[in-house]
Amino acid sequence: MTITYLKSGKLAAVRAEDDARTAATVAEILKDIETRGDAAVHDLAVKFDAFDRESYRLDEDEIAAIIARVDLADLADIKFAQENVRKFAQAQRDSMLDIETEPMPGVILGHKNIPVQSVGCYVPGGKFPMVASAHMSVATASVAGVPRIIACTPPFKGEPNPAVIAAIHLGGAHEIYVLGGIQAVGAMALGTETIDPVHLLVGPGNAFVAEAKRQLFGRVGIDLFAGPTETMIIADETVDAEICATDLLGQAEHGYNSPCVLLTNSAKLATDSMAEIDRLLDILPTADTARVSWEDYGEVIVCDTYDEMLHVADDIASEHVQVMTDRDDWFLENMTCYGALFLGARTNVANGDKVIGTNHTLPTKKAGRYTGGLWVGKYLKTHSYQKITTDAAAASIGAYGSRLCLLEGFVGHAEQCNVRVRRYGGINVPYGAPAPAAAAPKP
């Protein structure tokens, strides 16, 4: 078994130092928002986004005027992509059924899927206007039936981006704020004098947004840790260096700290792809960003076998995993830790990011080991219920409950059961004693 790293990124210890500095900055800013509310949010918006206005919420007239600036062809494309996201989210929602069952006569058990009552959607947009993130968070929340959907997006070049605002509005947001970064996430979660706090935060973002969500988790729910984008290409000699290099750099341009990994069993494909990346970086308009990500976070790993590639891929648990091999479905059947799979050379991560319909808010930093990405189910809470409809069932279940509670030493619990055995079963159980087995005939 041989696994060779032709290129490695920053050491884990160095990345941990970066994370610690980010965490300290975020904690200080969140404390300021909690203490000073709107005043802190205003100061932070001016400091980080150079955006100053009395209220950061857009009113209906502003929204209409901003959307009117969107080219009709662009608006049609936005609607096409959003419809694909809605269709897939609706199919997912339709798979989630309320249930009710009667495991024994007179005992009814069930669960209901209830929408979260308010959600704050973060739509990134300071560096690039992330139109698609509005579909993924806002439109999906709308399909789930969330009654209050608010969205925050930063200004782009000093003003609200028309395409982003259009996508947020068409997605179904009830409140739109032109706020970015930690101040946006903090205001939605903690609340201010003018912004009521939400129950759930969703949406991707940079390292500071992801860390803010992590620190706020518990006070509010979050979808997942969706930090700087990650991509992995799993490839063999069925594809060439051009497509591998193009797909790696397509995600590296997201930011300066976007991990991108080529995992292959072909040393030739590995070295050719590295050379092709160097060539493309000389002509890519976003090379200033992509080059830093590739130099600091890029990796090229060569394995001997497909089984080794599978093992390494599951260990890395990358956000986006593009598989281009002679056995793509084998990886689909066997991979267990990832954000989303993109199978075959005909598709690519950009399709998933922008238009195809699956959600692009996905787990990063190995969170794919324990969670999938954002989907309509994240906006729903599954709550169970029970009821007993007959005296016989109340006495029967109560007798079992009495004895099992006392087995654990809970007398007060047992008496909750015993009082039902006495009232509905007509059996005089002494206080704090176990109900007799005769009071609980097997159904």
Coordinates of C-alpha atoms in Angstrom, one line a residue:
M1 CA 0.0 0.0 0.0
T2 CA 1.6 3.2 -1.2
I3 CA 0.2 6.7 -0.9
T4 CA 2.4 9.5 -2.2
Y5 CA 1.9 13.2 -1.6
L6 CA 3.3 15.1 -4.7
K7 CA 2.0 18.3 -3.2
S8 CA 0.9 19.2 0.3
G9 CA -0.9 22.3 1.7
K10 CA -0.4 24.1 5.0
L11 CA 0.4 21.9 8.0
A12 CA -2.5 21.1 10.3
A13 CA -0.9 23.0 13.1
V14 CA -0.6 26.2 11.0
R15 CA -4.2 25.9 10.0
A16 CA -5.2 25.5 13.7
E17 CA -3.3 28.7 14.5
D18 CA -5.3 30.5 11.8
D19 CA -8.6 29.0 13.2
A20 CA -7.7 30.2 16.8
R21 CA -7.1 33.8 15.6
T22 CA -10.4 33.7 13.7
A23 CA -12.2 32.4 16.8
A24 CA -10.9 35.1 19.0
T25 CA -11.9 37.8 16.6
V26 CA -15.4 36.4 16.2
A27 CA -16.0 36.1 20.0
E28 CA -15.1 39.7 20.5
I29 CA -17.4 40.9 17.8
L30 CA -20.4 38.8 18.9
K31 CA -20.0 40.1 22.4
D32 CA -20.1 43.6 21.0
I33 CA -23.3 42.9 19.1
E34 CA -24.9 41.4 22.1
T35 CA -24.0 44.4 24.2
R36 CA -24.6 47.3 21.9
G37 CA -27.2 45.9 19.4
D38 CA -28.0 48.0 16.4
A39 CA -25.2 50.5 17.2
A40 CA -22.6 47.7 17.0
V41 CA -24.1 46.3 13.8
H42 CA -23.9 49.8 12.2
D43 CA -20.3 50.3 13.3
L44 CA -19.2 46.9 12.0
A45 CA -21.0 47.4 8.7
V46 CA -19.2 50.7 8.2
K47 CA -15.9 49.2 9.3
F48 CA -15.9 46.0 7.2
D49 CA -18.2 46.9 4.3
A50 CA -17.9 50.7 4.1
F51 CA -21.7 50.7 4.0
D52 CA -23.5 53.4 6.0
R53 CA -27.3 53.8 6.2
E54 CA -29.8 54.4 8.9
S55 CA -31.6 51.1 8.4
Y56 CA -30.0 48.1 6.8
R57 CA -33.4 46.6 6.0
L58 CA -34.7 47.1 2.5
D59 CA -38.2 48.3 2.2
E60 CA -40.6 47.1 -0.5
D61 CA -40.1 50.1 -2.8
E62 CA -36.3 49.6 -2.6
I63 CA -36.6 45.9 -3.4
A64 CA -38.7 46.6 -6.4
A65 CA -36.4 49.3 -7.7
I66 CA -33.3 47.1 -7.3
I67 CA -34.9 44.1 -9.0
A68 CA -36.0 46.4 -11.9
R69 CA -32.3 46.8 -12.7
V70 CA -31.8 43.1 -13.4
D71 CA -31.5 42.2 -17.1
L72 CA -34.5 40.2 -18.2
A73 CA -32.3 37.4 -19.5
D74 CA -30.4 37.2 -16.2
L75 CA -33.8 37.1 -14.4
A76 CA -35.0 34.2 -16.5
D77 CA -31.8 32.3 -15.7
I78 CA -32.2 33.0 -12.0
K79 CA -35.8 31.7 -12.2
F80 CA -34.7 28.6 -14.0
A81 CA -32.1 27.7 -11.4
Q82 CA -34.5 28.5 -8.5
E83 CA -37.2 26.3 -10.0
N84 CA -34.8 23.4 -10.2
V85 CA -33.9 23.9 -6.5
R86 CA -37.5 24.1 -5.6
K87 CA -38.4 20.9 -7.5
F88 CA -35.7 18.9 -5.7
A89 CA -36.5 20.4 -2.3
Q90 CA -40.2 19.6 -2.9
A91 CA -39.4 16.0 -3.8
Q92 CA -37.4 15.7 -0.6
R93 CA -40.2 17.3 1.4
D94 CA -42.7 14.8 -0.1
S95 CA -40.5 11.9 1.2
M96 CA -40.9 13.1 4.8
L97 CA -44.2 11.7 6.1
D98 CA -46.1 12.3 9.3
I99 CA -46.8 8.9 10.8
E100 CA -49.2 7.4 13.3
T101 CA -49.2 3.8 14.4
E102 CA -51.0 1.7 17.0
P103 CA -48.4 -0.8 18.4
M104 CA -51.0 -2.3 20.8
P105 CA -54.7 -1.7 21.1
G106 CA -55.5 1.7 22.6
V107 CA -52.0 3.0 22.3
I108 CA -51.4 5.6 19.5
L109 CA -47.8 6.8 18.7
G110 CA -46.9 9.2 16.0
H111 CA -44.7 12.0 14.8
K112 CA -45.3 15.3 13.0
N113 CA -42.8 17.3 10.8
I114 CA -43.2 20.9 11.9
P115 CA -41.3 23.8 10.2
V116 CA -38.9 25.9 12.2
Q117 CA -40.7 29.1 13.0
S118 CA -38.0 31.5 11.9
V119 CA -34.8 31.2 9.9
G120 CA -32.0 33.6 9.2
C121 CA -30.4 32.9 5.8
Y122 CA -26.9 34.2 5.1
V123 CA -26.2 34.9 1.4
P124 CA -22.5 35.7 0.8
G125 CA -21.7 38.4 -1.7
G126 CA -18.9 40.7 -0.7
K127 CA -16.2 39.2 -3.0
F128 CA -18.5 37.5 -5.5
P129 CA -22.3 38.0 -5.7
M130 CA -23.5 34.6 -4.6
V131 CA -26.9 34.6 -6.4
A132 CA -27.3 30.8 -6.1
S133 CA -26.9 30.8 -2.3
A134 CA -30.3 32.6 -2.1
H135 CA -31.9 29.6 -3.9
M136 CA -30.3 27.1 -1.6
S137 CA -31.3 28.7 1.7
V138 CA -34.3 31.0 1.1
A139 CA -36.2 29.0 -1.5
T140 CA -35.6 25.7 0.3
A141 CA -36.9 27.3 3.5
S142 CA -40.0 28.5 1.6
V143 CA -40.7 24.9 0.4
A144 CA -40.4 23.7 4.0
G145 CA -43.1 26.2 5.0
V146 CA -41.0 28.4 7.4
P147 CA -43.3 31.3 8.4
R148 CA -40.6 33.9 8.9
I149 CA -37.6 33.9 6.6
I150 CA -35.1 36.7 6.8
A151 CA -32.0 37.1 4.7
C152 CA -28.7 39.0 5.0
T153 CA -26.3 39.7 2.2
P154 CA -23.4 42.1 2.1
P155 CA -23.1 45.1 -0.3
F156 CA -21.3 44.4 -3.5
K157 CA -19.2 47.3 -4.7
G158 CA -20.9 49.6 -2.3
E159 CA -24.5 48.7 -2.9
P160 CA -27.0 45.8 -2.8
N161 CA -26.4 43.5 -5.8
P162 CA -29.5 43.5 -7.9
A163 CA -29.3 39.8 -9.0
V164 CA -28.8 38.7 -5.4
I165 CA -31.7 40.7 -4.1
A166 CA -33.9 39.4 -6.9
A167 CA -33.0 35.8 -6.0
I168 CA -33.6 36.4 -2.3
H169 CA -37.0 38.1 -3.0
L170 CA -38.1 35.5 -5.5
G171 CA -37.0 32.8 -3.1
G172 CA -39.6 34.0 -0.5
A173 CA -37.8 36.1 2.1
H174 CA -40.0 38.2 4.3
E175 CA -37.2 40.5 5.4
I176 CA -34.0 41.5 3.5
Y177 CA -31.0 43.2 5.2
V178 CA -27.9 44.5 3.4
L179 CA -25.5 43.2 6.0
G180 CA -22.5 40.9 5.7
G181 CA -20.1 38.8 7.8
I182 CA -20.2 38.4 11.5
Q183 CA -22.4 41.4 12.0
A184 CA -25.1 39.8 9.8
V185 CA -25.0 36.4 11.5
G186 CA -24.7 37.9 15.0
A187 CA -27.7 40.2 14.4
M188 CA -29.9 37.4 13.1
A189 CA -29.0 35.1 16.0
L190 CA -28.8 37.4 18.9
G191 CA -31.3 40.0 17.8
T192 CA -31.1 43.8 18.1
E193 CA -33.5 46.6 18.8
T194 CA -34.8 46.3 15.2
I195 CA -34.1 42.7 14.3
D196 CA -36.0 39.9 16.1
P197 CA -33.7 36.9 16.7
V198 CA -34.3 33.7 14.6
H199 CA -34.5 30.1 15.7
L200 CA -32.2 28.7 13.0
L201 CA -29.2 30.1 11.0
V202 CA -28.4 28.6 7.6
G203 CA -26.1 29.4 4.7
P204 CA -22.4 29.2 3.7
G205 CA -19.8 31.9 4.3
N206 CA -16.1 32.6 4.9
A207 CA -14.1 31.4 7.9
F208 CA -15.5 34.2 10.1
V209 CA -19.1 33.4 9.2
A210 CA -18.6 29.7 9.8
E211 CA -16.9 30.4 13.1
A212 CA -19.7 32.8 14.2
K213 CA -22.2 30.0 13.5
R214 CA -20.2 27.6 15.5
Q215 CA -20.0 29.9 18.5
L216 CA -23.7 30.7 18.3
F217 CA -24.8 27.1 18.0
G218 CA -26.9 26.3 21.1
R219 CA -28.4 29.7 21.3
V220 CA -29.8 29.0 17.9
G221 CA -29.8 26.0 15.6
I222 CA -27.5 26.0 12.6
D223 CA -27.6 24.0 9.5
L224 CA -24.0 22.8 9.6
F225 CA -20.4 24.1 9.6
A226 CA -20.2 25.4 6.0
G227 CA -16.9 27.3 5.9
P228 CA -14.5 28.0 3.0
T229 CA -15.3 25.8 0.0
E230 CA -13.4 22.5 -0.4
T231 CA -13.1 20.3 -3.5
M232 CA -11.6 17.0 -4.3
I233 CA -11.1 15.4 -7.7
I234 CA -10.9 11.6 -7.7
A235 CA -9.6 10.6 -11.2
D236 CA -7.9 8.0 -13.2
E237 CA -6.6 7.9 -16.7
T238 CA -10.0 8.0 -18.2
V239 CA -9.8 11.8 -18.0
D240 CA -7.0 14.3 -18.8
A241 CA -5.1 17.0 -17.0
E242 CA -7.1 19.9 -18.6
I243 CA -10.4 18.8 -17.0
C244 CA -8.8 18.0 -13.6
A245 CA -6.9 21.3 -13.5
T246 CA -9.9 23.3 -14.6
D247 CA -12.2 21.7 -12.0
L248 CA -9.7 22.3 -9.2
L249 CA -9.1 25.9 -10.0
G250 CA -12.9 26.4 -10.5
Q251 CA -13.3 26.0 -6.7
A252 CA -9.9 27.5 -5.6
E253 CA -11.0 30.9 -6.9
H254 CA -13.7 31.0 -4.1
G255 CA -11.2 32.4 -1.6
Y256 CA -7.6 32.4 -0.3
N257 CA -8.1 29.4 1.9
S258 CA -10.1 26.9 -0.2
P259 CA -8.6 23.4 -0.1
C260 CA -8.4 21.6 -3.4
V261 CA -7.2 18.1 -3.7
L262 CA -6.4 15.8 -6.6
L263 CA -6.6 12.1 -5.7
T264 CA -5.5 9.7 -8.4
N265 CA -3.9 6.4 -9.1
S266 CA -2.0 7.8 -12.1
A267 CA 1.3 9.5 -11.5
K268 CA 1.3 10.8 -15.0
L269 CA -2.2 12.4 -14.5
A270 CA -0.9 13.9 -11.3
T271 CA 2.2 15.6 -12.7
D272 CA 0.4 16.7 -15.9
S273 CA -2.4 18.2 -13.9
M274 CA 0.1 20.2 -11.8
A275 CA 1.7 21.5 -14.9
E276 CA -1.7 22.4 -16.4
I277 CA -2.7 24.3 -13.2
D278 CA 0.5 26.4 -13.6
R279 CA -0.5 27.2 -17.2
L280 CA -4.1 28.1 -16.4
L281 CA -3.1 30.3 -13.5
D282 CA -1.3 32.5 -16.0
I283 CA -4.6 33.2 -17.9
L284 CA -7.3 32.9 -15.2
P285 CA -8.8 36.3 -14.3
T286 CA -9.2 35.2 -10.7
A287 CA -5.7 33.8 -10.4
D288 CA -4.8 36.2 -7.6
T289 CA -7.2 34.3 -5.4
A290 CA -6.9 30.8 -6.9
R291 CA -3.1 30.8 -6.8
V292 CA -3.0 31.4 -3.1
S293 CA -5.5 28.6 -2.4
W294 CA -3.6 26.2 -4.6
E295 CA -0.2 27.1 -3.1
D296 CA -1.3 27.0 0.5
Y297 CA -4.1 24.5 0.5
G298 CA -3.7 22.4 -2.7
E299 CA -2.8 18.7 -2.5
V300 CA -1.9 16.1 -5.0
I301 CA -2.1 12.5 -3.7
V302 CA -1.2 9.4 -5.7
C303 CA -2.4 6.0 -4.6
D304 CA -1.7 2.5 -6.0
T305 CA -5.3 1.2 -5.9
Y306 CA -8.9 2.3 -6.0
D307 CA -9.4 1.0 -2.5
E308 CA -6.6 3.3 -1.3
M309 CA -8.3 6.2 -3.1
L310 CA -11.6 5.4 -1.4
H311 CA -9.9 5.2 2.1
V312 CA -8.1 8.5 1.6
A313 CA -11.2 10.2 0.3
D314 CA -13.3 9.1 3.2
D315 CA -10.6 10.3 5.6
I316 CA -10.5 13.8 4.1
A317 CA -14.3 14.0 3.9
S318 CA -14.2 16.9 1.4
E319 CA -17.2 19.1 0.8
H320 CA -17.3 18.6 -3.0
V321 CA -16.1 15.2 -4.4
Q322 CA -15.9 15.0 -8.2
V323 CA -15.4 11.4 -9.4
M324 CA -14.1 10.8 -12.9
T325 CA -13.0 7.2 -13.2
D326 CA -13.9 3.9 -14.9
R327 CA -16.0 3.0 -11.8
D328 CA -17.9 6.1 -10.7
D329 CA -20.9 4.1 -9.4
W330 CA -18.5 2.0 -7.3
F331 CA -17.5 5.2 -5.4
L332 CA -21.2 6.1 -5.1
E333 CA -21.9 2.8 -3.5
N334 CA -18.9 2.8 -1.2
M335 CA -18.0 6.3 -0.2
T336 CA -19.4 7.3 3.2
C337 CA -17.9 10.7 4.2
Y338 CA -18.4 13.7 1.9
G339 CA -20.6 16.7 1.2
A340 CA -21.9 15.9 -2.2
L341 CA -20.8 13.7 -5.1
F342 CA -20.5 14.7 -8.7
L343 CA -20.2 11.6 -10.8
G344 CA -18.6 11.5 -14.2
A345 CA -16.8 14.0 -16.4
R346 CA -20.1 15.3 -17.9
T347 CA -21.1 17.0 -14.6
N348 CA -19.0 19.3 -12.4
V349 CA -19.2 21.2 -9.1
A350 CA -20.2 24.4 -10.7
N351 CA -23.4 22.8 -11.9
G352 CA -24.2 21.9 -8.3
D353 CA -23.2 25.3 -7.1
K354 CA -25.4 27.3 -9.4
V355 CA -28.2 25.5 -11.3
I356 CA -28.7 21.7 -11.3
G357 CA -31.0 21.6 -8.2
T358 CA -29.2 19.9 -5.4
N359 CA -28.2 22.2 -2.5
H360 CA -24.8 23.7 -2.5
T361 CA -24.5 24.4 1.3
L362 CA -22.4 21.5 2.3
P363 CA -20.3 20.3 5.2
T364 CA -16.7 21.3 5.4
K365 CA -13.8 20.6 7.7
K366 CA -14.6 16.9 7.9
A367 CA -18.2 17.5 9.0
G368 CA -19.2 15.2 6.2
R369 CA -18.3 12.4 8.6
Y370 CA -21.5 13.1 10.7
T371 CA -23.9 15.2 8.6
G372 CA -25.0 15.8 5.1
G373 CA -25.7 19.2 3.5
L374 CA -28.5 21.7 3.8
W375 CA -31.8 20.3 2.6
V376 CA -35.5 20.8 3.2
G377 CA -35.4 18.5 6.2
K378 CA -33.1 20.9 8.1
Y379 CA -35.9 23.4 8.3
L380 CA -38.3 20.8 9.8
K381 CA -38.4 19.4 13.3
T382 CA -39.8 15.9 13.8
H383 CA -41.8 15.9 17.0
S384 CA -43.3 12.7 18.4
Y385 CA -46.6 12.4 20.3
Q386 CA -48.5 9.7 22.1
K387 CA -52.1 9.1 23.3
I388 CA -53.9 6.3 25.0
T389 CA -57.5 5.8 24.1
T390 CA -58.8 3.0 26.4
D391 CA -58.8 2.3 30.1
A392 CA -57.3 -1.2 29.5
A393 CA -54.3 0.2 27.6
A394 CA -53.7 2.9 30.3
A395 CA -53.6 0.2 33.0
S396 CA -51.5 -2.2 31.0
I397 CA -48.8 0.3 29.9
G398 CA -49.0 1.9 33.4
A399 CA -48.2 -1.4 35.1
Y400 CA -45.1 -2.0 32.9
G401 CA -44.1 1.6 33.4
S402 CA -44.5 1.4 37.2
R403 CA -42.1 -1.5 37.5
L404 CA -39.5 -0.2 35.0
C405 CA -39.4 3.2 36.8
L406 CA -38.7 1.5 40.1
L407 CA -36.1 -0.6 38.5
E408 CA -34.2 2.7 38.0
G409 CA -35.1 4.0 41.4
F410 CA -37.6 6.7 40.3
V411 CA -40.5 6.6 42.7
G412 CA -42.1 9.8 41.5
H413 CA -42.0 8.4 37.9
A414 CA -43.5 5.2 39.1
E415 CA -46.4 7.0 40.8
Q416 CA -47.3 8.7 37.5
C417 CA -47.9 5.2 36.2
N418 CA -49.5 3.9 39.4
V419 CA -52.2 6.5 39.6
R420 CA -53.3 5.4 36.1
V421 CA -53.3 1.8 37.1
R422 CA -55.5 2.7 40.1
R423 CA -57.9 4.9 38.2
Y424 CA -58.2 3.1 34.9
G425 CA -57.4 -0.5 36.0
G426 CA -59.2 -0.6 39.3
I427 CA -56.1 -2.0 41.1
N428 CA -55.1 -0.6 44.4
V429 CA -51.3 -0.3 44.1
P430 CA -49.7 0.8 47.4
Y431 CA -47.9 4.2 47.1
G432 CA -44.4 3.7 45.8
A433 CA -44.8 0.0 45.1
P434 CA -44.6 -1.7 41.7
A435 CA -47.9 -2.5 40.0
P436 CA -48.5 -6.2 39.8
A437 CA -47.8 -8.1 36.6
A438 CA -51.4 -9.2 36.5
A439 CA -52.4 -5.6 35.9
A440 CA -50.5 -5.7 32.6
P441 CA -51.5 -8.7 30.5
K442 CA -49.5 -9.1 27.3
P443 CA -51.4 -7.5 24.5

